[in-house]
PDB file of C-alpha atoms in Angstrom:
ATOM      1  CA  UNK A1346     -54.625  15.887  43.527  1.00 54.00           C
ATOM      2  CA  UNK A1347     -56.918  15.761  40.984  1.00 60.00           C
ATOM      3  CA  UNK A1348     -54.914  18.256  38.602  1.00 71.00           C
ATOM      4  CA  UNK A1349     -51.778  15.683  39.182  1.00 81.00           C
ATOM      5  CA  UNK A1350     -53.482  13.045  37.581  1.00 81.00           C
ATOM      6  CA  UNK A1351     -54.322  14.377  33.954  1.00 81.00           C
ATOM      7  CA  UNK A1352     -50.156  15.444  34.020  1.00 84.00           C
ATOM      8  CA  UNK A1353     -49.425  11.587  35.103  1.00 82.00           C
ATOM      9  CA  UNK A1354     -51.625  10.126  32.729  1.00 83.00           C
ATOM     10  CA  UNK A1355     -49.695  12.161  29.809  1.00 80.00           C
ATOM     11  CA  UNK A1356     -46.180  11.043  30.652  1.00 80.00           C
ATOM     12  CA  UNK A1357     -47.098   7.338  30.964  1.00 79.00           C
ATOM     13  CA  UNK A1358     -48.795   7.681  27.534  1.00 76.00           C
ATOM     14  CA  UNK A1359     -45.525   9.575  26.533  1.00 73.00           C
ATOM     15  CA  UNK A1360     -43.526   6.990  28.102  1.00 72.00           C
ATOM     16  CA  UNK A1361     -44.936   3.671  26.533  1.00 68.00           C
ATOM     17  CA  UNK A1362     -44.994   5.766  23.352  1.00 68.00           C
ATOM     18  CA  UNK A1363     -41.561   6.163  22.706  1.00 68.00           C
ATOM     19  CA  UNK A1364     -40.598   2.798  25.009  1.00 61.00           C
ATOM     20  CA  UNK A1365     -40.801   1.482  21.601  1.00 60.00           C
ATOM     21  CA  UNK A1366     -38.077   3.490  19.634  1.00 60.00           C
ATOM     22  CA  UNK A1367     -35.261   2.357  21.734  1.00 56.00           C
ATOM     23  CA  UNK A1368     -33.243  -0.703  20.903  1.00 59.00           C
ATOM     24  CA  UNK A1369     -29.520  -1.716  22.533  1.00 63.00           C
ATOM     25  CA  UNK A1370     -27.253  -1.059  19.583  1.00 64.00           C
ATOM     26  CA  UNK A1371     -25.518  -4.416  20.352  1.00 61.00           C
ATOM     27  CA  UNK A1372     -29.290  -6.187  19.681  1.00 61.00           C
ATOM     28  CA  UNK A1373     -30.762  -8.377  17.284  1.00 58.00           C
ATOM     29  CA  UNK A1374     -32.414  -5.764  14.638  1.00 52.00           C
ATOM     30  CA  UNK A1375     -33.366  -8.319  12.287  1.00 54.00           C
ATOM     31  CA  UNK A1376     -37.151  -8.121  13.746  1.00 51.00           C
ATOM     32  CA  UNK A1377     -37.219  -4.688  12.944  1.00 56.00           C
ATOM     33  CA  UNK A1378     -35.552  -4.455   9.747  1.00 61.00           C
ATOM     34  CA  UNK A1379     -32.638  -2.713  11.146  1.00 66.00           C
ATOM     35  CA  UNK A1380     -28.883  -4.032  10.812  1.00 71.00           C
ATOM     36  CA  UNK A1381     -27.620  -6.892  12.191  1.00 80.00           C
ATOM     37  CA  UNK A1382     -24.678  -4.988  14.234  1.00 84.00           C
ATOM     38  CA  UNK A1383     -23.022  -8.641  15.604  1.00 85.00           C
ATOM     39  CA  UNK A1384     -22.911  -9.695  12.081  1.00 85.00           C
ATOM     40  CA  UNK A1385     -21.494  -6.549  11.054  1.00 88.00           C
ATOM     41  CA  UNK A1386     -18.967  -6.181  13.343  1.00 90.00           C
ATOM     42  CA  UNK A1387     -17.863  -9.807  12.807  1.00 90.00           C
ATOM     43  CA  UNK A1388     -17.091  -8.741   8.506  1.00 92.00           C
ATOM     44  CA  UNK A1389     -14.829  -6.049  10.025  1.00 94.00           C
ATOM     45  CA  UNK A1390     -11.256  -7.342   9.659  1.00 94.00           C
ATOM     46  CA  UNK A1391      -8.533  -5.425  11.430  1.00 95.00           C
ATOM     47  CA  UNK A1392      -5.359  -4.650   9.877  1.00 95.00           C
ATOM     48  CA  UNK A1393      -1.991  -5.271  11.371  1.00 95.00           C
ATOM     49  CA  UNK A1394      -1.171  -1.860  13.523  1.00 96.00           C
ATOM     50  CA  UNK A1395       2.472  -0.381  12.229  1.00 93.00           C
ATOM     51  CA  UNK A1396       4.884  -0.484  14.707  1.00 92.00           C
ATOM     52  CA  UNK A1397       8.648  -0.993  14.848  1.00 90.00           C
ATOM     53  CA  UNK A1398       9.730  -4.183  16.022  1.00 91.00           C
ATOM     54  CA  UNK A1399      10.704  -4.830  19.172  1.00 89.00           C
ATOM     55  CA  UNK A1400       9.658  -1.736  20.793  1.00 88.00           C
ATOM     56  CA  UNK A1401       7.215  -1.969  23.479  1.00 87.00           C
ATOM     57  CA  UNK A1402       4.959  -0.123  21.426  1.00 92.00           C
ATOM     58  CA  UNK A1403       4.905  -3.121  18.850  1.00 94.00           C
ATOM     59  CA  UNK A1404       3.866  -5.370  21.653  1.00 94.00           C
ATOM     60  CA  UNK A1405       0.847  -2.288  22.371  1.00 95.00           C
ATOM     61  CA  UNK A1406       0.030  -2.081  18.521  1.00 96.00           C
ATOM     62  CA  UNK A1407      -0.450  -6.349  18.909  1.00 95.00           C
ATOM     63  CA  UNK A1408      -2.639  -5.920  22.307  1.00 96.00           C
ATOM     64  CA  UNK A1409      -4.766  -3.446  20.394  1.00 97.00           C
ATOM     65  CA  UNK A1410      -5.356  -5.844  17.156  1.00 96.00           C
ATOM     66  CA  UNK A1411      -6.264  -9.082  19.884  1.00 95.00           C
ATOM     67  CA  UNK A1412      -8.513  -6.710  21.816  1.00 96.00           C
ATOM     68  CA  UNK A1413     -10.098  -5.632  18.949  1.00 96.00           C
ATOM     69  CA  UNK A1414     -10.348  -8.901  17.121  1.00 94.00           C
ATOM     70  CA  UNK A1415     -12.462 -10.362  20.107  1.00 94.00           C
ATOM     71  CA  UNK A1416     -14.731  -7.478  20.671  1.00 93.00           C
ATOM     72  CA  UNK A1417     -15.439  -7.473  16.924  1.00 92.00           C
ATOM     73  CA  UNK A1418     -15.684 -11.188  15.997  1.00 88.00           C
ATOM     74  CA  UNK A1419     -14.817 -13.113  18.906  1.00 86.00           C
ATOM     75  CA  UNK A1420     -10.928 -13.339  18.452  1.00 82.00           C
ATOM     76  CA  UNK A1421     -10.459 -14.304  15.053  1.00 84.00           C
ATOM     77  CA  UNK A1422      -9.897 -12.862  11.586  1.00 84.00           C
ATOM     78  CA  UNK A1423     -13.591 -12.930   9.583  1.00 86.00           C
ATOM     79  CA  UNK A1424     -13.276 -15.396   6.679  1.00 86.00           C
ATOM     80  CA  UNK A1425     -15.272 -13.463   3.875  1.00 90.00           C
ATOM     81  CA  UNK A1426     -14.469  -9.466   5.778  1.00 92.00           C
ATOM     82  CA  UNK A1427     -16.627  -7.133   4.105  1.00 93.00           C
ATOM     83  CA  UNK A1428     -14.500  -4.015   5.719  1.00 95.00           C
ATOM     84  CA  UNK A1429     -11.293  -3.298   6.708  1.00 96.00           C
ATOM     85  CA  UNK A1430     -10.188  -1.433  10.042  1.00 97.00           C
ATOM     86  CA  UNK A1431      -6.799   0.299   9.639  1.00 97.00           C
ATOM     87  CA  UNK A1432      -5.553   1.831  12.845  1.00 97.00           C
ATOM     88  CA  UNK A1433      -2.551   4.329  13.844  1.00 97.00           C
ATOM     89  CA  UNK A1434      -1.235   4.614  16.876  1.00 96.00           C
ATOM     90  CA  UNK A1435       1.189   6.691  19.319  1.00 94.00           C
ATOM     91  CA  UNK A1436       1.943   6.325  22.639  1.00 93.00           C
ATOM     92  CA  UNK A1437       2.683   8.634  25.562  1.00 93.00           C
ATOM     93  CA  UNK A1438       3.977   8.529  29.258  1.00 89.00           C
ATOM     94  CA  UNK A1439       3.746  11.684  31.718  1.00 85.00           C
ATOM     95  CA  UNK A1440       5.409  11.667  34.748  1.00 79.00           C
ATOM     96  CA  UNK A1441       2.372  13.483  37.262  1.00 79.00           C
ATOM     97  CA  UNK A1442       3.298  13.682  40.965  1.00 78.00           C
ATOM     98  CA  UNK A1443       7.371  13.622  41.850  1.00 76.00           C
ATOM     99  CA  UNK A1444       8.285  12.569  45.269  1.00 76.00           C
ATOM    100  CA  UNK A1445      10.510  16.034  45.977  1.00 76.00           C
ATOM    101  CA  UNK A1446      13.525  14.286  47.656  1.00 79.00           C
ATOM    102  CA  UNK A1447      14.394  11.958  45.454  1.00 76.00           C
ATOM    103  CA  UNK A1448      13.217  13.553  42.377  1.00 71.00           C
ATOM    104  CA  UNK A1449      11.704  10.339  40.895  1.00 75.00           C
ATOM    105  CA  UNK A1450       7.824  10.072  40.048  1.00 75.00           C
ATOM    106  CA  UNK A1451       5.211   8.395  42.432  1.00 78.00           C
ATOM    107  CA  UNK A1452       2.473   8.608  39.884  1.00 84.00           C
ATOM    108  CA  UNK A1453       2.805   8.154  36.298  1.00 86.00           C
ATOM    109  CA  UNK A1454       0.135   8.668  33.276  1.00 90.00           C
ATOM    110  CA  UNK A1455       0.617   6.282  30.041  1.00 94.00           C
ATOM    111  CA  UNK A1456      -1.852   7.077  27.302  1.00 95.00           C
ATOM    112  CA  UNK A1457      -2.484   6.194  23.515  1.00 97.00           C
ATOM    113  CA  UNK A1458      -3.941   8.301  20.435  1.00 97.00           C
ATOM    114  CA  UNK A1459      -5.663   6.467  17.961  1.00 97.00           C
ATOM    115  CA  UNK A1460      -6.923   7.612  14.750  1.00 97.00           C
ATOM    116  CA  UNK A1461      -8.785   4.702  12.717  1.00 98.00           C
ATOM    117  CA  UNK A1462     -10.369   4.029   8.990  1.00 97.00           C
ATOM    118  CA  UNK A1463     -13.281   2.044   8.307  1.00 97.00           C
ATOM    119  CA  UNK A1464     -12.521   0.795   4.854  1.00 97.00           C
ATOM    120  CA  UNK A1465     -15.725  -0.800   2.489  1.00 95.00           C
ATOM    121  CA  UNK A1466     -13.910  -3.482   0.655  1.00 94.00           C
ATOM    122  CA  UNK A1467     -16.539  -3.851  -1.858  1.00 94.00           C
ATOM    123  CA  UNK A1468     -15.976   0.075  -2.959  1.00 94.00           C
ATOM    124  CA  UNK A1469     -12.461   0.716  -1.479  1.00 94.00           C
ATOM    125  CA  UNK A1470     -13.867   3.726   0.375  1.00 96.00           C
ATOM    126  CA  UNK A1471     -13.552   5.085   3.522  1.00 96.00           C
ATOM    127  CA  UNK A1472     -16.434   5.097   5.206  1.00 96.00           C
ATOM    128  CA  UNK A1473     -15.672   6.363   8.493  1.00 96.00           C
ATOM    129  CA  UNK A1474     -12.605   8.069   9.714  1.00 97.00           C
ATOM    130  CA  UNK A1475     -12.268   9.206  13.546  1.00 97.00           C
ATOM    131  CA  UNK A1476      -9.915   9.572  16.371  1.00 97.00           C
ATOM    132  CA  UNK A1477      -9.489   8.204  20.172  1.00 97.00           C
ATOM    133  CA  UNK A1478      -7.374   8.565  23.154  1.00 97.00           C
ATOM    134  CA  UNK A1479      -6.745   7.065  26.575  1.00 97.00           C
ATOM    135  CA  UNK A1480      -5.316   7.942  29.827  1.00 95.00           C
ATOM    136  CA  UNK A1481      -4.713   6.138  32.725  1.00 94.00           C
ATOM    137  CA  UNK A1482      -2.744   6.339  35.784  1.00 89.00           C
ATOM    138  CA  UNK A1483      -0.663   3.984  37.467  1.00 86.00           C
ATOM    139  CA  UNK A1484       1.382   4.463  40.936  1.00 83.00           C
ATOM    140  CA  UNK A1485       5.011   3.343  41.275  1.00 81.00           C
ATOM    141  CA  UNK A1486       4.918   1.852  44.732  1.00 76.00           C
ATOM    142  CA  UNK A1487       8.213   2.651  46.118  1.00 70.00           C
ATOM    143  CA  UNK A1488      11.498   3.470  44.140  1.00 65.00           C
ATOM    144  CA  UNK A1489      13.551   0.611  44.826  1.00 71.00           C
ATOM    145  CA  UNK A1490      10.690  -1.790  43.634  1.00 77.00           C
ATOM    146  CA  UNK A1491      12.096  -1.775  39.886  1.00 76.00           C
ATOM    147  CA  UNK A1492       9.617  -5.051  38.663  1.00 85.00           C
ATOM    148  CA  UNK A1493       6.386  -3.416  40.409  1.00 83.00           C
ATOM    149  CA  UNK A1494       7.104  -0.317  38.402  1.00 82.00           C
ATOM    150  CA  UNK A1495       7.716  -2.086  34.854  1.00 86.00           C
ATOM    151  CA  UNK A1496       4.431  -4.128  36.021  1.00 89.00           C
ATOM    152  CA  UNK A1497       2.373  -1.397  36.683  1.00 88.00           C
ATOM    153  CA  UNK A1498       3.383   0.083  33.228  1.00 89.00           C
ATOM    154  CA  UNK A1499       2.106  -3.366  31.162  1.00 93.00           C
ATOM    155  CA  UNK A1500      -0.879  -2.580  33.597  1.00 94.00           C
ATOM    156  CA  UNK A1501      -1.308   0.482  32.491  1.00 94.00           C
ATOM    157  CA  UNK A1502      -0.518  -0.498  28.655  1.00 95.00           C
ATOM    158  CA  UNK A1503      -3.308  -3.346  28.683  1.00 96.00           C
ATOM    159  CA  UNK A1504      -6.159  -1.133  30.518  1.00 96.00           C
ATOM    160  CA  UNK A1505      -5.222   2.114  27.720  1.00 97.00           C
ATOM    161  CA  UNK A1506      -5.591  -0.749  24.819  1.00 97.00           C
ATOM    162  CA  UNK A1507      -8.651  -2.062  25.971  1.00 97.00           C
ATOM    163  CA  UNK A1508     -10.409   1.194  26.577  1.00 97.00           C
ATOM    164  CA  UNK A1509      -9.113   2.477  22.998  1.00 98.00           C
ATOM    165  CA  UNK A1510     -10.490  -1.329  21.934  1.00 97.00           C
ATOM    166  CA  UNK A1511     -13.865  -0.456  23.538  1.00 96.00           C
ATOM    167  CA  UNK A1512     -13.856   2.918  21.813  1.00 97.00           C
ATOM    168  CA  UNK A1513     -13.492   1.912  18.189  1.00 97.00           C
ATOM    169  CA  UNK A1514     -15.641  -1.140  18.498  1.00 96.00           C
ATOM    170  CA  UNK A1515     -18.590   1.389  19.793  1.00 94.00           C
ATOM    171  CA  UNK A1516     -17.811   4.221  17.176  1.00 95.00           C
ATOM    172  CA  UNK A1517     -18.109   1.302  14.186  1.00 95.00           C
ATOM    173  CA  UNK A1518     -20.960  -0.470  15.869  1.00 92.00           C
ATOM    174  CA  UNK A1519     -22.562   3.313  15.818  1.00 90.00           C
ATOM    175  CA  UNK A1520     -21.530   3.345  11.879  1.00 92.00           C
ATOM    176  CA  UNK A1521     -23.248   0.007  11.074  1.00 89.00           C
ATOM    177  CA  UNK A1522     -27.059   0.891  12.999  1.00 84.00           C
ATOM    178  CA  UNK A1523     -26.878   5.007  12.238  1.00 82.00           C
ATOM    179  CA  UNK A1524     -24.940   5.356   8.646  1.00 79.00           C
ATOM    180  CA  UNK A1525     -22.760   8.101   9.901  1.00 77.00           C
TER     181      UNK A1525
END
């Protein structure tokens, strides 16, 4: 018992020792001279996404800007944008379990790849450059059920641009507290 405690004592001391170092990148930093990362991310205006018109992936590309433009700023362009976010996009759809009689799919998989640029307006260089994906799965219930199918798709659409969304917002959020 009594060599337990010397071993207990050190990690609490360890533990409210570094307690200190760790701050939610989403926090306010100001306090410790850090980077404000909301008021960062709300200078960060998003470029239109290039898609042809009236494909379905132009309706993706605009899901992707909106979902972006609220996780960044709230929903709305940033008056005085200090970068710019320019985005490309593809889209795919796999067909991954086929019912064997009737030869048409029970399970599909729609995903997006992303590759981004965080441009500094001030210097017209890119600062950051990266690259994302999604998957996700969606079931087609039934195979005379034409509307569930089309609405499982947009389903599937939304969820992929929200999680690509999520992924870019993070990865700049990351740029503005580390630098890299």
């Amino acid at each position: 018992m009594m060599s337990r405690l010397p071993r207990a004592i050190a990690a609490l001391l360890l533990a409210a020792a570094t307690g200190g170092c760790f701050q939610p990148i989403y926090g306010d930093h100001v306090v410790t001279g850090g980077v404000n990362t909301q008021a960062a991310l709300a200078g960060v205006g998003v470029q239109q996404i290039a898609a042809p018109n009236g494909t379905p992936e132009s309706r993706l590309a605009v899901e992707l800007r909106n979902d972006l433009l609220f996780g960044l700023n709230g929903g709305t362009d940033p008056n005085l944008p200090t970068h710019e976010l320019r985005i490309r996009m593809s889209s795919t759809r796999l067909s991954v379990i086929i019912d064997r009689t009737t030869a048409r799919p029970d399970v599909e998989n729609f995903g997006i790849n992303a590759s981004y640029e965080l441009v500094d307006l001030r210097t017209g260089k890119s600062v950051l450059k990266d690259q994302t994906f999604s998957r996700v799965t969606y079931d087609v219930p039934g195979q005379q059920q034409r509307f569930a199918r089309a609405r499982g798709l947009r389903d599937a659409e939304n969820r992929a641009a929200q999680v690509i969304a999520d992924n870019i917002r993070n990865r700049v959020a990351s740029y503005f507290v580390a630098g890299t």
